Structures are given as C-alpha cells and as structure tokens.
Amino acid sequence: EDQVTQSPEALRLQEGESSSLNCSYTVSGLRGLFWYRQDPGKGPEFLFTLYSAGEEKEKERLKATLTKKESFLHITAPKPEDSATYLCAVATGGGNKLTFGTGTQLKVEL
Amino acid sequence: GAGVSQTPSNKVTEKGKYVELRCDPISGHTALYWYRQSLGQGPEFLIYFQGTGAADDSGLPNDRFFAVRPEGSVSTLKIQRTERGDSAVYLCASSSYVNNEQFFGPGTRLTVL
C-alpha cells in the first residue's frame, strides 16, 4: 500500500528564517510527486510536480527536491503570506490517483 | 481562465437524506477527480473520470456513493442515505490529458446532522 508521511506536522518560523518540510514515501512505481499549498477553507493550490530522483523545481521562495525515498520543500526567507498547510502527494500505478500526506501546517510570524 | 468550480459551497442535510454535489472542471480538461477531506487530513481519493466513463472508482467507500459525468464535462457526486460520518469537504479536481497536474476547486463542505 502506498504511504506518504509528512513532517513536521506543524512549523512556526520567524519571517526570514529559512527551513525545510519533509515528505517521505513508500510506493510501488512512482509516477510523480506533487506539492500543493492549502489555505484555510480553500482547495489545494498546485505548486510543483517532480518525476525523478535528483530533479529540482523552484518558484519564488520555494524549492522542491526529490530523492528515491523523500522530497523536501525548502522555504527561503519566508514571509507571513507563506503561512498555509503544505501537502505532498504521490501518483502511482496508472498515474491518476493521488495519495496525500496529512500536511505540514506552516505559520510565519513577523 | 476560469478554474474548477463547485456548488454548493456549503450543504447541511439531515441523516438519511440524499445530496448531490456538482463540479465544473477547467474547460478542455478531460480528466476529473473527486476527493474527500476530513479535518486535519489530506484529501482522500474517491473516483476518477476520463471523459464520460469512471476509470477508477476504487475510493468510493460504499454503494451509497455514486458519481456521473454524462457529457464529459460537469460531474455530479451523489450520496444516498447520508450518515454523520459522511461530513467532510468534498473536493473536485481536473487535469489535461498531457500530464497529471490536478487543479482543485474550492470544495463543498457537507455537514450531516
């Protein structure tokens, strides 16, 4: 059974304090690893897709990396507007069904 | 362009009643997905459509849940004889045939009293 584990469950940072969120996975045949951002009361917002170990993608203050067992979402010099829950998901098999982790709730304070 | 839209945004019903939740995907997206999200959890897969047909319904919890997409665009998730445990946010997503980047709607919050 595909499993996705995210850590930490919650993270509190000061503005400008860089950190990383972890997503470890156990799957049979990875067809893609996805990062989403979710604000309270809203649907997940797509951030990145990574397909193979060694791949990296960046968007503003966020950078996602992938190894054979885990992915990291690095947040550089975060701002309060980066506060949200960050979800990691994997696509396996036919590649269409996403299995999500429980998310990391990030709060960035002034 | 317009994103995925879902109606209603909130639905309150009584135990045992029937409900329908609607999803309007991004124009041109051939794939449509339904997920369910409980408080503090990640979304949980329910069903996936490619065109008009359900390609994978392995996540539907039981036969009270049914979904249709008759014309390959709008989809309706139908729940019969609702139970209090069905209370959750029901999310819809769509993607193009090119890749599996799924774009989510705002969700329908279902509360069963």
PDB file of C-alpha atoms in Angstrom:
ATOM      1  CA  GLU A   1       0.000   0.000   0.000  1.00  0.00           C
ATOM      2  CA  ASP A   2       1.265   3.455  -0.947  1.00  0.00           C
ATOM      3  CA  GLN A   3       2.182   5.609   2.051  1.00  0.00           C
ATOM      4  CA  VAL A   4       3.110   9.270   2.371  1.00  0.00           C
ATOM      5  CA  THR A   5       4.382  10.748   5.630  1.00  0.00           C
ATOM      6  CA  GLN A   6       4.978  14.440   6.157  1.00  0.00           C
ATOM      7  CA  SER A   7       6.998  16.089   8.909  1.00  0.00           C
ATOM      8  CA  PRO A   8       6.811  18.117  10.953  1.00  0.00           C
ATOM      9  CA  GLU A   9       3.043  18.287  11.482  1.00  0.00           C
ATOM     10  CA  ALA A  10       3.367  21.967  12.354  1.00  0.00           C
ATOM     11  CA  LEU A  11       6.148  24.509  11.996  1.00  0.00           C
ATOM     12  CA  ARG A  12       6.412  28.039  13.306  1.00  0.00           C
ATOM     13  CA  LEU A  13       9.046  30.323  11.751  1.00  0.00           C
ATOM     14  CA  GLN A  14      10.062  33.912  12.121  1.00  0.00           C
ATOM     15  CA  GLU A  15       9.967  35.992   8.973  1.00  0.00           C
ATOM     16  CA  GLY A  16      13.226  35.402   7.086  1.00  0.00           C
ATOM     17  CA  GLU A  17      14.014  32.140   8.925  1.00  0.00           C
ATOM     18  CA  SER A  18      14.593  29.510   6.223  1.00  0.00           C
ATOM     19  CA  SER A  19      13.583  25.879   6.780  1.00  0.00           C
ATOM     20  CA  SER A  20      12.564  22.642   5.056  1.00  0.00           C
ATOM     21  CA  LEU A  21       9.493  20.448   5.068  1.00  0.00           C
ATOM     22  CA  ASN A  22       9.867  16.715   4.567  1.00  0.00           C
ATOM     23  CA  CYS A  23       7.760  14.221   2.634  1.00  0.00           C
ATOM     24  CA  SER A  24       8.812  10.582   2.790  1.00  0.00           C
ATOM     25  CA  TYR A  25       7.053   7.985   0.679  1.00  0.00           C
ATOM     26  CA  THR A  26       6.753   4.254   0.161  1.00  0.00           C
ATOM     27  CA  VAL A  27       5.206   3.404  -3.184  1.00  0.00           C
ATOM     28  CA  SER A  28       5.362   0.803  -5.905  1.00  0.00           C
ATOM     29  CA  GLY A  29       6.244   2.678  -9.063  1.00  0.00           C
ATOM     30  CA  LEU A  30       6.310   6.424  -8.561  1.00  0.00           C
ATOM     31  CA  ARG A  31       4.628   8.284 -11.409  1.00  0.00           C
ATOM     32  CA  GLY A  32       5.103  11.734  -9.894  1.00  0.00           C
ATOM     33  CA  LEU A  33       5.381  13.570  -6.595  1.00  0.00           C
ATOM     34  CA  PHE A  34       3.252  16.670  -6.121  1.00  0.00           C
ATOM     35  CA  TRP A  35       3.368  19.594  -3.727  1.00  0.00           C
ATOM     36  CA  TYR A  36       0.279  21.654  -3.001  1.00  0.00           C
ATOM     37  CA  ARG A  37      -0.433  24.637  -0.784  1.00  0.00           C
ATOM     38  CA  GLN A  38      -3.780  24.839   1.008  1.00  0.00           C
ATOM     39  CA  ASP A  39      -5.167  27.913   2.731  1.00  0.00           C
ATOM     40  CA  PRO A  40      -7.956  27.546   5.320  1.00  0.00           C
ATOM     41  CA  GLY A  41     -11.350  26.986   3.708  1.00  0.00           C
ATOM     42  CA  LYS A  42      -9.899  26.620   0.201  1.00  0.00           C
ATOM     43  CA  GLY A  43      -8.919  23.829  -2.133  1.00  0.00           C
ATOM     44  CA  PRO A  44      -5.292  22.780  -2.610  1.00  0.00           C
ATOM     45  CA  GLU A  45      -3.274  25.017  -4.935  1.00  0.00           C
ATOM     46  CA  PHE A  46      -0.796  23.256  -7.236  1.00  0.00           C
ATOM     47  CA  LEU A  47       2.878  24.145  -6.687  1.00  0.00           C
ATOM     48  CA  PHE A  48       5.203  21.542  -8.223  1.00  0.00           C
ATOM     49  CA  THR A  49       5.474  18.126  -9.833  1.00  0.00           C
ATOM     50  CA  LEU A  50       8.701  16.094  -9.608  1.00  0.00           C
ATOM     51  CA  TYR A  51       9.164  12.920 -11.601  1.00  0.00           C
ATOM     52  CA  SER A  52      12.645  11.532 -10.985  1.00  0.00           C
ATOM     53  CA  ALA A  53      15.320  11.455  -8.284  1.00  0.00           C
ATOM     54  CA  GLY A  54      17.622  14.445  -8.493  1.00  0.00           C
ATOM     55  CA  GLU A  55      15.000  16.707 -10.012  1.00  0.00           C
ATOM     56  CA  GLU A  56      14.539  20.188  -8.516  1.00  0.00           C
ATOM     57  CA  LYS A  57      11.984  22.929  -9.164  1.00  0.00           C
ATOM     58  CA  GLU A  58      11.762  26.485  -7.868  1.00  0.00           C
ATOM     59  CA  LYS A  59       9.074  29.100  -7.556  1.00  0.00           C
ATOM     60  CA  GLU A  60       9.725  32.354  -5.737  1.00  0.00           C
ATOM     61  CA  ARG A  61      10.833  31.428  -2.190  1.00  0.00           C
ATOM     62  CA  LEU A  62      10.047  27.718  -2.625  1.00  0.00           C
ATOM     63  CA  LYS A  63      12.270  24.955  -3.941  1.00  0.00           C
ATOM     64  CA  ALA A  64      11.265  21.305  -4.169  1.00  0.00           C
ATOM     65  CA  THR A  65      13.724  18.425  -4.421  1.00  0.00           C
ATOM     66  CA  LEU A  66      13.278  14.683  -4.862  1.00  0.00           C
ATOM     67  CA  THR A  67      15.244  11.573  -3.902  1.00  0.00           C
ATOM     68  CA  LYS A  68      14.229   7.922  -4.225  1.00  0.00           C
ATOM     69  CA  LYS A  69      12.642   7.939  -0.776  1.00  0.00           C
ATOM     70  CA  GLU A  70      11.693  11.509   0.057  1.00  0.00           C
ATOM     71  CA  SER A  71      11.078  15.028  -1.102  1.00  0.00           C
ATOM     72  CA  PHE A  72      11.893  18.303   0.555  1.00  0.00           C
ATOM     73  CA  LEU A  73      10.192  21.653   0.209  1.00  0.00           C
ATOM     74  CA  HIS A  74      12.736  24.325   1.079  1.00  0.00           C
ATOM     75  CA  ILE A  75      11.399  27.735   2.063  1.00  0.00           C
ATOM     76  CA  THR A  76      13.932  30.545   1.820  1.00  0.00           C
ATOM     77  CA  ALA A  77      13.402  33.773   3.787  1.00  0.00           C
ATOM     78  CA  PRO A  78       9.684  33.109   4.326  1.00  0.00           C
ATOM     79  CA  LYS A  79       7.100  35.844   4.675  1.00  0.00           C
ATOM     80  CA  PRO A  80       3.824  35.795   6.643  1.00  0.00           C
ATOM     81  CA  GLU A  81       1.924  35.247   3.393  1.00  0.00           C
ATOM     82  CA  ASP A  82       3.655  31.868   3.072  1.00  0.00           C
ATOM     83  CA  SER A  83       1.633  30.664   6.067  1.00  0.00           C
ATOM     84  CA  ALA A  84      -0.523  27.729   4.928  1.00  0.00           C
ATOM     85  CA  THR A  85      -0.719  23.951   5.021  1.00  0.00           C
ATOM     86  CA  TYR A  86       1.645  22.295   2.555  1.00  0.00           C
ATOM     87  CA  LEU A  87       0.514  18.952   1.188  1.00  0.00           C
ATOM     88  CA  CYS A  88       2.607  16.295  -0.519  1.00  0.00           C
ATOM     89  CA  ALA A  89       1.066  13.633  -2.765  1.00  0.00           C
ATOM     90  CA  VAL A  90       2.262  10.748  -4.928  1.00  0.00           C
ATOM     91  CA  ALA A  91       0.844   9.337  -8.133  1.00  0.00           C
ATOM     92  CA  THR A  92       1.388   5.652  -8.759  1.00  0.00           C
ATOM     93  CA  GLY A  93       0.173   2.854 -10.994  1.00  0.00           C
ATOM     94  CA  GLY A  94      -1.875   4.398 -13.755  1.00  0.00           C
ATOM     95  CA  GLY A  95      -0.654   7.751 -12.540  1.00  0.00           C
ATOM     96  CA  ASN A  96      -4.029   9.315 -11.986  1.00  0.00           C
ATOM     97  CA  LYS A  97      -4.878   8.680  -8.359  1.00  0.00           C
ATOM     98  CA  LEU A  98      -3.084  10.887  -5.841  1.00  0.00           C
ATOM     99  CA  THR A  99      -2.274   9.629  -2.351  1.00  0.00           C
ATOM    100  CA  PHE A 100      -1.779  12.553   0.026  1.00  0.00           C
ATOM    101  CA  GLY A 101       0.083  13.003   3.269  1.00  0.00           C
ATOM    102  CA  THR A 102      -1.564  14.780   6.179  1.00  0.00           C
ATOM    103  CA  GLY A 103       0.319  18.012   5.528  1.00  0.00           C
ATOM    104  CA  THR A 104       2.599  20.414   7.366  1.00  0.00           C
ATOM    105  CA  GLN A 105       0.918  23.475   8.848  1.00  0.00           C
ATOM    106  CA  LEU A 106       3.334  26.383   8.446  1.00  0.00           C
ATOM    107  CA  LYS A 107       2.988  29.668  10.305  1.00  0.00           C
ATOM    108  CA  VAL A 108       5.388  32.525   9.574  1.00  0.00           C
ATOM    109  CA  GLU A 109       5.407  35.333  12.107  1.00  0.00           C
ATOM    110  CA  LEU A 110       6.714  38.895  11.915  1.00  0.00           C
TER     111      LEU A 110
ATOM    112  CA  GLY B   1      -9.197  31.493 -17.366  1.00  0.00           C
ATOM    113  CA  ALA B   2     -11.785  30.084 -15.012  1.00  0.00           C
ATOM    114  CA  GLY B   3     -10.704  27.435 -12.570  1.00  0.00           C
ATOM    115  CA  VAL B   4     -12.614  24.459 -11.232  1.00  0.00           C
ATOM    116  CA  SER B   5     -15.918  25.482  -9.696  1.00  0.00           C
ATOM    117  CA  GLN B   6     -18.039  23.551  -7.210  1.00  0.00           C
ATOM    118  CA  THR B   7     -21.580  24.068  -5.992  1.00  0.00           C
ATOM    119  CA  PRO B   8     -22.891  24.433  -3.425  1.00  0.00           C
ATOM    120  CA  SER B   9     -20.055  25.753  -1.290  1.00  0.00           C
ATOM    121  CA  ASN B  10     -21.844  24.520   1.820  1.00  0.00           C
ATOM    122  CA  LYS B  11     -24.523  21.886   2.269  1.00  0.00           C
ATOM    123  CA  VAL B  12     -26.237  20.997   5.515  1.00  0.00           C
ATOM    124  CA  THR B  13     -28.524  17.979   5.480  1.00  0.00           C
ATOM    125  CA  GLU B  14     -30.131  15.543   7.848  1.00  0.00           C
ATOM    126  CA  LYS B  15     -29.122  11.952   8.349  1.00  0.00           C
ATOM    127  CA  GLY B  16     -30.775   9.715   5.798  1.00  0.00           C
ATOM    128  CA  LYS B  17     -31.281  12.387   3.146  1.00  0.00           C
ATOM    129  CA  TYR B  18     -29.949  12.363  -0.444  1.00  0.00           C
ATOM    130  CA  VAL B  19     -27.465  15.004  -1.646  1.00  0.00           C
ATOM    131  CA  GLU B  20     -25.892  15.980  -4.947  1.00  0.00           C
ATOM    132  CA  LEU B  21     -22.634  17.882  -5.263  1.00  0.00           C
ATOM    133  CA  ARG B  22     -21.652  19.473  -8.569  1.00  0.00           C
ATOM    134  CA  CYS B  23     -18.261  20.046 -10.161  1.00  0.00           C
ATOM    135  CA  ASP B  24     -17.500  22.143 -13.253  1.00  0.00           C
ATOM    136  CA  PRO B  25     -13.921  21.418 -14.424  1.00  0.00           C
ATOM    137  CA  ILE B  26     -11.489  23.637 -16.268  1.00  0.00           C
ATOM    138  CA  SER B  27     -12.549  23.911 -19.901  1.00  0.00           C
ATOM    139  CA  GLY B  28     -10.782  21.338 -22.054  1.00  0.00           C
ATOM    140  CA  HIS B  29      -9.684  19.113 -19.188  1.00  0.00           C
ATOM    141  CA  THR B  30     -10.573  15.523 -19.982  1.00  0.00           C
ATOM    142  CA  ALA B  31      -9.854  14.039 -16.552  1.00  0.00           C
ATOM    143  CA  LEU B  32     -11.941  14.775 -13.456  1.00  0.00           C
ATOM    144  CA  TYR B  33     -11.385  13.585  -9.898  1.00  0.00           C
ATOM    145  CA  TRP B  34     -13.331  13.574  -6.650  1.00  0.00           C
ATOM    146  CA  TYR B  35     -11.615  13.575  -3.263  1.00  0.00           C
ATOM    147  CA  ARG B  36     -12.871  13.829   0.299  1.00  0.00           C
ATOM    148  CA  GLN B  37     -11.007  15.729   3.017  1.00  0.00           C
ATOM    149  CA  SER B  38     -11.679  15.419   6.733  1.00  0.00           C
ATOM    150  CA  LEU B  39     -10.393  17.936   9.250  1.00  0.00           C
ATOM    151  CA  GLY B  40      -6.641  17.697   9.739  1.00  0.00           C
ATOM    152  CA  GLN B  41      -6.216  15.121   6.978  1.00  0.00           C
ATOM    153  CA  GLY B  42      -5.043  15.199   3.400  1.00  0.00           C
ATOM    154  CA  PRO B  43      -7.540  14.664   0.581  1.00  0.00           C
ATOM    155  CA  GLU B  44      -8.609  11.053   0.071  1.00  0.00           C
ATOM    156  CA  PHE B  45      -9.265   9.769  -3.464  1.00  0.00           C
ATOM    157  CA  LEU B  46     -12.822   8.735  -4.326  1.00  0.00           C
ATOM    158  CA  ILE B  47     -13.220   8.406  -8.110  1.00  0.00           C
ATOM    159  CA  TYR B  48     -11.594   9.405 -11.387  1.00  0.00           C
ATOM    160  CA  PHE B  49     -13.243  10.025 -14.776  1.00  0.00           C
ATOM    161  CA  GLN B  50     -11.538  10.047 -18.136  1.00  0.00           C
ATOM    162  CA  GLY B  51     -14.126  11.549 -20.457  1.00  0.00           C
ATOM    163  CA  THR B  52     -17.567  10.225 -19.596  1.00  0.00           C
ATOM    164  CA  GLY B  53     -16.508   6.948 -18.011  1.00  0.00           C
ATOM    165  CA  ALA B  54     -15.349   6.215 -14.492  1.00  0.00           C
ATOM    166  CA  ALA B  55     -11.808   4.914 -14.995  1.00  0.00           C
ATOM    167  CA  ASP B  56     -11.185   4.208 -11.312  1.00  0.00           C
ATOM    168  CA  ASP B  57     -13.855   4.179  -8.590  1.00  0.00           C
ATOM    169  CA  SER B  58     -11.807   2.231  -6.057  1.00  0.00           C
ATOM    170  CA  GLY B  59     -12.012   5.004  -3.468  1.00  0.00           C
ATOM    171  CA  LEU B  60     -15.796   5.139  -3.159  1.00  0.00           C
ATOM    172  CA  PRO B  61     -16.444   3.981   0.411  1.00  0.00           C
ATOM    173  CA  ASN B  62     -19.674   2.047  -0.280  1.00  0.00           C
ATOM    174  CA  ASP B  63     -22.623   1.800  -2.632  1.00  0.00           C
ATOM    175  CA  ARG B  64     -24.298   4.885  -1.164  1.00  0.00           C
ATOM    176  CA  PHE B  65     -21.802   6.945  -3.163  1.00  0.00           C
ATOM    177  CA  PHE B  66     -22.164   7.344  -6.912  1.00  0.00           C
ATOM    178  CA  ALA B  67     -20.789   9.827  -9.455  1.00  0.00           C
ATOM    179  CA  VAL B  68     -21.632  10.632 -13.059  1.00  0.00           C
ATOM    180  CA  ARG B  69     -20.184  12.722 -15.853  1.00  0.00           C
ATOM    181  CA  PRO B  70     -22.668  12.215 -18.694  1.00  0.00           C
ATOM    182  CA  GLU B  71     -21.244  14.639 -21.250  1.00  0.00           C
ATOM    183  CA  GLY B  72     -17.584  14.520 -20.295  1.00  0.00           C
ATOM    184  CA  SER B  73     -17.596  17.904 -18.599  1.00  0.00           C
ATOM    185  CA  VAL B  74     -19.688  18.620 -15.485  1.00  0.00           C
ATOM    186  CA  SER B  75     -19.772  15.890 -12.861  1.00  0.00           C
ATOM    187  CA  THR B  76     -22.181  15.192 -10.027  1.00  0.00           C
ATOM    188  CA  LEU B  77     -21.326  13.240  -6.880  1.00  0.00           C
ATOM    189  CA  LYS B  78     -24.424  11.660  -5.391  1.00  0.00           C
ATOM    190  CA  ILE B  79     -24.706  10.405  -1.827  1.00  0.00           C
ATOM    191  CA  GLN B  80     -27.748   8.400  -0.742  1.00  0.00           C
ATOM    192  CA  ARG B  81     -28.957   7.861   2.835  1.00  0.00           C
ATOM    193  CA  THR B  82     -26.357  10.234   4.238  1.00  0.00           C
ATOM    194  CA  GLU B  83     -24.676   9.400   7.537  1.00  0.00           C
ATOM    195  CA  ARG B  84     -22.966  11.682  10.043  1.00  0.00           C
ATOM    196  CA  GLY B  85     -19.639  10.122   9.055  1.00  0.00           C
ATOM    197  CA  ASP B  86     -20.075  11.493   5.539  1.00  0.00           C
ATOM    198  CA  SER B  87     -19.473  15.010   6.876  1.00  0.00           C
ATOM    199  CA  ALA B  88     -16.338  16.352   5.198  1.00  0.00           C
ATOM    200  CA  VAL B  89     -15.153  18.699   2.472  1.00  0.00           C
ATOM    201  CA  TYR B  90     -15.653  17.168  -0.952  1.00  0.00           C
ATOM    202  CA  LEU B  91     -13.043  18.371  -3.439  1.00  0.00           C
ATOM    203  CA  CYS B  92     -13.108  18.136  -7.203  1.00  0.00           C
ATOM    204  CA  ALA B  93     -10.029  18.407  -9.422  1.00  0.00           C
ATOM    205  CA  SER B  94      -9.381  18.282 -13.154  1.00  0.00           C
ATOM    206  CA  SER B  95      -6.349  17.742 -15.370  1.00  0.00           C
ATOM    207  CA  SER B  96      -5.491  17.714 -19.048  1.00  0.00           C
ATOM    208  CA  TYR B  97      -4.544  14.547 -20.938  1.00  0.00           C
ATOM    209  CA  VAL B  98      -0.970  15.808 -21.218  1.00  0.00           C
ATOM    210  CA  ASN B  99       0.058  15.394 -17.599  1.00  0.00           C
ATOM    211  CA  ASN B 100      -1.364  14.615 -14.204  1.00  0.00           C
ATOM    212  CA  GLU B 101      -1.185  18.086 -12.692  1.00  0.00           C
ATOM    213  CA  GLN B 102      -4.519  18.193 -10.930  1.00  0.00           C
ATOM    214  CA  PHE B 103      -6.124  21.574 -10.263  1.00  0.00           C
ATOM    215  CA  PHE B 104      -8.590  21.671  -7.404  1.00  0.00           C
ATOM    216  CA  GLY B 105     -11.807  23.527  -6.846  1.00  0.00           C
ATOM    217  CA  PRO B 106     -12.737  25.261  -3.573  1.00  0.00           C
ATOM    218  CA  GLY B 107     -14.693  22.271  -2.306  1.00  0.00           C
ATOM    219  CA  THR B 108     -18.166  21.655  -0.921  1.00  0.00           C
ATOM    220  CA  ARG B 109     -18.412  21.438   2.847  1.00  0.00           C
ATOM    221  CA  LEU B 110     -21.024  18.783   3.648  1.00  0.00           C
ATOM    222  CA  THR B 111     -22.467  18.615   7.144  1.00  0.00           C
ATOM    223  CA  VAL B 112     -24.804  15.774   8.048  1.00  0.00           C
ATOM    224  CA  LEU B 113     -26.792  16.443  11.220  1.00  0.00           C
TER     225      LEU B 113
END
